[in-house]
Amino acid sequence: MDLADLYRDVIVDHNRNPRNFRKIPPPCEHAEGLNPLCGDKLQVYVRMGADDRIEDVSFEGSGCAISVASASLMTESLRGLTRPEADALYERIHGMLTGTEEADIDTVGKLAALAGVRAYPSRVKCASLCWHTIHSALAGGGVVSTE
């Protein structure tokens, strides 16, 4: 399967059937993300386990297909990671979305589908919104904007 097929199949599936689309009750880490250009809004919730690994991660909100699919994929990929591992994945995906890092299916799995967003520069902020938001949640929370 090439990246174009992966992009089409994975993005459509995760937009139509978003995984982990729910609120995690407190106590948990939380942040809000806004993309003023297209109106995407999401809330990201993270519960850390006793071993400082991500025990649960979820999101709620509204946005375009890319935004919802990216958040869904993100929640599937972060469970079980430590904060440093989650930060490293954030950096890798940010680089992949902005073109400073190549997509590698062997290292990022389905997340490589997000590399297809580079073909649509106006959608990079949509795909990166959830990643900026989880980065904020893991750093203590708040509101982030892609502007």
JSON list of C-alpha atoms in Angstrom, two decimals:
[
{"chain": "A", "resi": 1, "resn": "MET", "atom": "CA", "xyz": [0.00, 0.00, 0.00]},
{"chain": "A", "resi": 2, "resn": "ASP", "atom": "CA", "xyz": [1.47, 3.37, -0.94]},
{"chain": "A", "resi": 3, "resn": "LEU", "atom": "CA", "xyz": [1.09, 6.58, 1.06]},
{"chain": "A", "resi": 4, "resn": "ALA", "atom": "CA", "xyz": [-1.73, 7.89, -1.17]},
{"chain": "A", "resi": 5, "resn": "ASP", "atom": "CA", "xyz": [-3.79, 4.74, -0.56]},
{"chain": "A", "resi": 6, "resn": "LEU", "atom": "CA", "xyz": [-2.94, 4.78, 3.14]},
{"chain": "A", "resi": 7, "resn": "TYR", "atom": "CA", "xyz": [-3.93, 8.46, 3.34]},
{"chain": "A", "resi": 8, "resn": "ARG", "atom": "CA", "xyz": [-7.27, 7.89, 1.64]},
{"chain": "A", "resi": 9, "resn": "ASP", "atom": "CA", "xyz": [-8.21, 4.72, 3.54]},
{"chain": "A", "resi": 10, "resn": "VAL", "atom": "CA", "xyz": [-7.02, 5.67, 7.02]},
{"chain": "A", "resi": 11, "resn": "ILE", "atom": "CA", "xyz": [-8.20, 9.30, 7.01]},
{"chain": "A", "resi": 12, "resn": "VAL", "atom": "CA", "xyz": [-11.67, 8.36, 5.76]},
{"chain": "A", "resi": 13, "resn": "ASP", "atom": "CA", "xyz": [-12.01, 5.51, 8.27]},
{"chain": "A", "resi": 14, "resn": "HIS", "atom": "CA", "xyz": [-10.84, 7.54, 11.30]},
{"chain": "A", "resi": 15, "resn": "ASN", "atom": "CA", "xyz": [-13.04, 10.50, 10.35]},
{"chain": "A", "resi": 16, "resn": "ARG", "atom": "CA", "xyz": [-16.15, 8.34, 10.00]},
{"chain": "A", "resi": 17, "resn": "ASN", "atom": "CA", "xyz": [-15.38, 6.23, 13.08]},
{"chain": "A", "resi": 18, "resn": "PRO", "atom": "CA", "xyz": [-13.22, 8.31, 15.44]},
{"chain": "A", "resi": 19, "resn": "ARG", "atom": "CA", "xyz": [-11.58, 6.26, 18.16]},
{"chain": "A", "resi": 20, "resn": "ASN", "atom": "CA", "xyz": [-11.49, 7.46, 21.77]},
{"chain": "A", "resi": 21, "resn": "PHE", "atom": "CA", "xyz": [-14.02, 10.25, 21.12]},
{"chain": "A", "resi": 22, "resn": "ARG", "atom": "CA", "xyz": [-15.10, 10.86, 24.71]},
{"chain": "A", "resi": 23, "resn": "LYS", "atom": "CA", "xyz": [-14.25, 12.81, 27.83]},
{"chain": "A", "resi": 24, "resn": "ILE", "atom": "CA", "xyz": [-12.11, 11.24, 30.52]},
{"chain": "A", "resi": 25, "resn": "PRO", "atom": "CA", "xyz": [-13.47, 12.18, 33.96]},
{"chain": "A", "resi": 26, "resn": "PRO", "atom": "CA", "xyz": [-11.12, 14.03, 36.31]},
{"chain": "A", "resi": 27, "resn": "PRO", "atom": "CA", "xyz": [-8.49, 13.74, 37.51]},
{"chain": "A", "resi": 28, "resn": "CYS", "atom": "CA", "xyz": [-6.70, 13.94, 34.21]},
{"chain": "A", "resi": 29, "resn": "GLU", "atom": "CA", "xyz": [-4.51, 16.29, 32.18]},
{"chain": "A", "resi": 30, "resn": "HIS", "atom": "CA", "xyz": [-6.48, 18.45, 29.77]},
{"chain": "A", "resi": 31, "resn": "ALA", "atom": "CA", "xyz": [-5.93, 21.10, 27.08]},
{"chain": "A", "resi": 32, "resn": "GLU", "atom": "CA", "xyz": [-8.04, 22.88, 24.49]},
{"chain": "A", "resi": 33, "resn": "GLY", "atom": "CA", "xyz": [-6.99, 23.42, 20.89]},
{"chain": "A", "resi": 34, "resn": "LEU", "atom": "CA", "xyz": [-8.35, 25.95, 18.40]},
{"chain": "A", "resi": 35, "resn": "ASN", "atom": "CA", "xyz": [-7.75, 26.41, 14.70]},
{"chain": "A", "resi": 36, "resn": "PRO", "atom": "CA", "xyz": [-9.25, 29.82, 13.91]},
{"chain": "A", "resi": 37, "resn": "LEU", "atom": "CA", "xyz": [-8.70, 29.45, 10.15]},
{"chain": "A", "resi": 38, "resn": "CYS", "atom": "CA", "xyz": [-11.20, 26.63, 9.69]},
{"chain": "A", "resi": 39, "resn": "GLY", "atom": "CA", "xyz": [-12.97, 26.56, 13.05]},
{"chain": "A", "resi": 40, "resn": "ASP", "atom": "CA", "xyz": [-11.62, 23.26, 14.40]},
{"chain": "A", "resi": 41, "resn": "LYS", "atom": "CA", "xyz": [-12.04, 23.02, 18.18]},
{"chain": "A", "resi": 42, "resn": "LEU", "atom": "CA", "xyz": [-11.05, 20.11, 20.34]},
{"chain": "A", "resi": 43, "resn": "GLN", "atom": "CA", "xyz": [-10.46, 19.08, 23.90]},
{"chain": "A", "resi": 44, "resn": "VAL", "atom": "CA", "xyz": [-7.78, 16.51, 24.67]},
{"chain": "A", "resi": 45, "resn": "TYR", "atom": "CA", "xyz": [-7.77, 14.47, 27.89]},
{"chain": "A", "resi": 46, "resn": "VAL", "atom": "CA", "xyz": [-4.91, 12.37, 29.24]},
{"chain": "A", "resi": 47, "resn": "ARG", "atom": "CA", "xyz": [-4.76, 10.12, 32.28]},
{"chain": "A", "resi": 48, "resn": "MET", "atom": "CA", "xyz": [-1.29, 9.14, 33.39]},
{"chain": "A", "resi": 49, "resn": "GLY", "atom": "CA", "xyz": [-0.73, 5.81, 35.11]},
{"chain": "A", "resi": 50, "resn": "ALA", "atom": "CA", "xyz": [1.24, 5.20, 38.27]},
{"chain": "A", "resi": 51, "resn": "ASP", "atom": "CA", "xyz": [4.27, 4.28, 36.15]},
{"chain": "A", "resi": 52, "resn": "ASP", "atom": "CA", "xyz": [4.12, 7.70, 34.39]},
{"chain": "A", "resi": 53, "resn": "ARG", "atom": "CA", "xyz": [2.84, 6.11, 31.20]},
{"chain": "A", "resi": 54, "resn": "ILE", "atom": "CA", "xyz": [-0.21, 7.34, 29.32]},
{"chain": "A", "resi": 55, "resn": "GLU", "atom": "CA", "xyz": [-2.96, 5.12, 30.66]},
{"chain": "A", "resi": 56, "resn": "ASP", "atom": "CA", "xyz": [-5.79, 6.68, 28.67]},
{"chain": "A", "resi": 57, "resn": "VAL", "atom": "CA", "xyz": [-6.11, 9.46, 26.09]},
{"chain": "A", "resi": 58, "resn": "SER", "atom": "CA", "xyz": [-9.20, 10.81, 24.36]},
{"chain": "A", "resi": 59, "resn": "PHE", "atom": "CA", "xyz": [-10.64, 13.81, 22.60]},
{"chain": "A", "resi": 60, "resn": "GLU", "atom": "CA", "xyz": [-13.90, 15.65, 21.97]},
{"chain": "A", "resi": 61, "resn": "GLY", "atom": "CA", "xyz": [-14.76, 18.47, 19.64]},
{"chain": "A", "resi": 62, "resn": "SER", "atom": "CA", "xyz": [-15.63, 19.36, 16.11]},
{"chain": "A", "resi": 63, "resn": "GLY", "atom": "CA", "xyz": [-13.55, 19.85, 13.04]},
{"chain": "A", "resi": 64, "resn": "CYS", "atom": "CA", "xyz": [-12.84, 18.87, 9.49]},
{"chain": "A", "resi": 65, "resn": "ALA", "atom": "CA", "xyz": [-12.12, 15.29, 8.40]},
{"chain": "A", "resi": 66, "resn": "ILE", "atom": "CA", "xyz": [-8.35, 15.76, 8.69]},
{"chain": "A", "resi": 67, "resn": "SER", "atom": "CA", "xyz": [-8.60, 17.22, 12.19]},
{"chain": "A", "resi": 68, "resn": "VAL", "atom": "CA", "xyz": [-10.85, 14.43, 13.49]},
{"chain": "A", "resi": 69, "resn": "ALA", "atom": "CA", "xyz": [-8.84, 11.67, 11.81]},
{"chain": "A", "resi": 70, "resn": "SER", "atom": "CA", "xyz": [-5.55, 13.04, 13.12]},
{"chain": "A", "resi": 71, "resn": "ALA", "atom": "CA", "xyz": [-6.92, 13.22, 16.69]},
{"chain": "A", "resi": 72, "resn": "SER", "atom": "CA", "xyz": [-8.30, 9.69, 16.43]},
{"chain": "A", "resi": 73, "resn": "LEU", "atom": "CA", "xyz": [-4.99, 8.32, 15.13]},
{"chain": "A", "resi": 74, "resn": "MET", "atom": "CA", "xyz": [-3.11, 10.24, 17.82]},
{"chain": "A", "resi": 75, "resn": "THR", "atom": "CA", "xyz": [-5.15, 8.71, 20.65]},
{"chain": "A", "resi": 76, "resn": "GLU", "atom": "CA", "xyz": [-4.48, 5.21, 19.33]},
{"chain": "A", "resi": 77, "resn": "SER", "atom": "CA", "xyz": [-0.75, 5.82, 19.10]},
{"chain": "A", "resi": 78, "resn": "LEU", "atom": "CA", "xyz": [-0.10, 7.43, 22.50]},
{"chain": "A", "resi": 79, "resn": "ARG", "atom": "CA", "xyz": [-1.54, 4.91, 24.95]},
{"chain": "A", "resi": 80, "resn": "GLY", "atom": "CA", "xyz": [1.25, 3.25, 26.92]},
{"chain": "A", "resi": 81, "resn": "LEU", "atom": "CA", "xyz": [3.93, 5.81, 26.07]},
{"chain": "A", "resi": 82, "resn": "THR", "atom": "CA", "xyz": [5.88, 7.77, 28.67]},
{"chain": "A", "resi": 83, "resn": "ARG", "atom": "CA", "xyz": [5.93, 11.59, 28.52]},
{"chain": "A", "resi": 84, "resn": "PRO", "atom": "CA", "xyz": [9.36, 11.63, 26.84]},
{"chain": "A", "resi": 85, "resn": "GLU", "atom": "CA", "xyz": [8.20, 9.03, 24.31]},
{"chain": "A", "resi": 86, "resn": "ALA", "atom": "CA", "xyz": [5.03, 11.06, 23.63]},
{"chain": "A", "resi": 87, "resn": "ASP", "atom": "CA", "xyz": [7.13, 14.22, 23.20]},
{"chain": "A", "resi": 88, "resn": "ALA", "atom": "CA", "xyz": [9.42, 12.39, 20.75]},
{"chain": "A", "resi": 89, "resn": "LEU", "atom": "CA", "xyz": [6.41, 11.19, 18.74]},
{"chain": "A", "resi": 90, "resn": "TYR", "atom": "CA", "xyz": [5.01, 14.75, 18.74]},
{"chain": "A", "resi": 91, "resn": "GLU", "atom": "CA", "xyz": [8.31, 16.01, 17.28]},
{"chain": "A", "resi": 92, "resn": "ARG", "atom": "CA", "xyz": [8.39, 13.24, 14.66]},
{"chain": "A", "resi": 93, "resn": "ILE", "atom": "CA", "xyz": [4.81, 13.86, 13.53]},
{"chain": "A", "resi": 94, "resn": "HIS", "atom": "CA", "xyz": [5.29, 17.63, 13.50]},
{"chain": "A", "resi": 95, "resn": "GLY", "atom": "CA", "xyz": [8.35, 17.15, 11.30]},
{"chain": "A", "resi": 96, "resn": "MET", "atom": "CA", "xyz": [6.45, 14.79, 9.02]},
{"chain": "A", "resi": 97, "resn": "LEU", "atom": "CA", "xyz": [3.57, 17.26, 8.65]},
{"chain": "A", "resi": 98, "resn": "THR", "atom": "CA", "xyz": [5.83, 20.21, 7.93]},
{"chain": "A", "resi": 99, "resn": "GLY", "atom": "CA", "xyz": [8.13, 18.33, 5.59]},
{"chain": "A", "resi": 100, "resn": "THR", "atom": "CA", "xyz": [11.31, 18.24, 7.66]},
{"chain": "A", "resi": 101, "resn": "GLU", "atom": "CA", "xyz": [10.98, 14.49, 8.24]},
{"chain": "A", "resi": 102, "resn": "GLU", "atom": "CA", "xyz": [10.00, 11.70, 5.86]},
{"chain": "A", "resi": 103, "resn": "ALA", "atom": "CA", "xyz": [7.05, 9.45, 6.57]},
{"chain": "A", "resi": 104, "resn": "ASP", "atom": "CA", "xyz": [8.19, 5.98, 7.57]},
{"chain": "A", "resi": 105, "resn": "ILE", "atom": "CA", "xyz": [5.41, 3.40, 7.90]},
{"chain": "A", "resi": 106, "resn": "ASP", "atom": "CA", "xyz": [7.81, 1.05, 9.71]},
{"chain": "A", "resi": 107, "resn": "THR", "atom": "CA", "xyz": [8.36, 3.52, 12.58]},
{"chain": "A", "resi": 108, "resn": "VAL", "atom": "CA", "xyz": [5.06, 5.41, 12.84]},
{"chain": "A", "resi": 109, "resn": "GLY", "atom": "CA", "xyz": [2.57, 2.89, 11.42]},
{"chain": "A", "resi": 110, "resn": "LYS", "atom": "CA", "xyz": [-0.79, 4.32, 10.38]},
{"chain": "A", "resi": 111, "resn": "LEU", "atom": "CA", "xyz": [0.37, 7.80, 11.42]},
{"chain": "A", "resi": 112, "resn": "ALA", "atom": "CA", "xyz": [2.32, 7.84, 8.15]},
{"chain": "A", "resi": 113, "resn": "ALA", "atom": "CA", "xyz": [-1.05, 8.50, 6.47]},
{"chain": "A", "resi": 114, "resn": "LEU", "atom": "CA", "xyz": [-0.87, 12.03, 7.88]},
{"chain": "A", "resi": 115, "resn": "ALA", "atom": "CA", "xyz": [2.13, 12.75, 5.64]},
{"chain": "A", "resi": 116, "resn": "GLY", "atom": "CA", "xyz": [-0.34, 13.03, 2.77]},
{"chain": "A", "resi": 117, "resn": "VAL", "atom": "CA", "xyz": [-1.51, 16.31, 4.29]},
{"chain": "A", "resi": 118, "resn": "ARG", "atom": "CA", "xyz": [1.66, 17.96, 2.98]},
{"chain": "A", "resi": 119, "resn": "ALA", "atom": "CA", "xyz": [0.00, 17.91, -0.45]},
{"chain": "A", "resi": 120, "resn": "TYR", "atom": "CA", "xyz": [-2.62, 20.28, 0.97]},
{"chain": "A", "resi": 121, "resn": "PRO", "atom": "CA", "xyz": [-0.72, 23.03, 2.84]},
{"chain": "A", "resi": 122, "resn": "SER", "atom": "CA", "xyz": [-3.89, 24.65, 4.15]},
{"chain": "A", "resi": 123, "resn": "ARG", "atom": "CA", "xyz": [-4.65, 21.39, 6.03]},
{"chain": "A", "resi": 124, "resn": "VAL", "atom": "CA", "xyz": [-1.36, 21.10, 7.92]},
{"chain": "A", "resi": 125, "resn": "LYS", "atom": "CA", "xyz": [-2.76, 23.17, 10.80]},
{"chain": "A", "resi": 126, "resn": "CYS", "atom": "CA", "xyz": [-5.85, 20.94, 10.88]},
{"chain": "A", "resi": 127, "resn": "ALA", "atom": "CA", "xyz": [-3.73, 17.80, 11.18]},
{"chain": "A", "resi": 128, "resn": "SER", "atom": "CA", "xyz": [-1.32, 19.29, 13.70]},
{"chain": "A", "resi": 129, "resn": "LEU", "atom": "CA", "xyz": [-3.94, 20.83, 16.03]},
{"chain": "A", "resi": 130, "resn": "CYS", "atom": "CA", "xyz": [-4.43, 17.72, 18.17]},
{"chain": "A", "resi": 131, "resn": "TRP", "atom": "CA", "xyz": [-0.67, 17.19, 18.42]},
{"chain": "A", "resi": 132, "resn": "HIS", "atom": "CA", "xyz": [-0.10, 20.73, 19.69]},
{"chain": "A", "resi": 133, "resn": "THR", "atom": "CA", "xyz": [-2.99, 20.22, 22.10]},
{"chain": "A", "resi": 134, "resn": "ILE", "atom": "CA", "xyz": [-1.67, 16.95, 23.56]},
{"chain": "A", "resi": 135, "resn": "HIS", "atom": "CA", "xyz": [1.76, 18.55, 23.88]},
{"chain": "A", "resi": 136, "resn": "SER", "atom": "CA", "xyz": [0.13, 21.34, 25.93]},
{"chain": "A", "resi": 137, "resn": "ALA", "atom": "CA", "xyz": [-1.90, 18.87, 28.03]},
{"chain": "A", "resi": 138, "resn": "LEU", "atom": "CA", "xyz": [1.24, 16.92, 28.93]},
{"chain": "A", "resi": 139, "resn": "ALA", "atom": "CA", "xyz": [2.98, 20.19, 29.85]},
{"chain": "A", "resi": 140, "resn": "GLY", "atom": "CA", "xyz": [0.22, 21.25, 32.26]},
{"chain": "A", "resi": 141, "resn": "GLY", "atom": "CA", "xyz": [-2.71, 22.26, 30.05]},
{"chain": "A", "resi": 142, "resn": "GLY", "atom": "CA", "xyz": [-4.16, 25.44, 28.72]},
{"chain": "A", "resi": 143, "resn": "VAL", "atom": "CA", "xyz": [-5.42, 26.69, 25.39]},
{"chain": "A", "resi": 144, "resn": "VAL", "atom": "CA", "xyz": [-3.37, 26.39, 22.21]},
{"chain": "A", "resi": 145, "resn": "SER", "atom": "CA", "xyz": [-4.02, 27.87, 18.79]},
{"chain": "A", "resi": 146, "resn": "THR", "atom": "CA", "xyz": [-2.55, 27.03, 15.44]},
{"chain": "A", "resi": 147, "resn": "GLU", "atom": "CA", "xyz": [-2.43, 30.77, 14.63]}
]
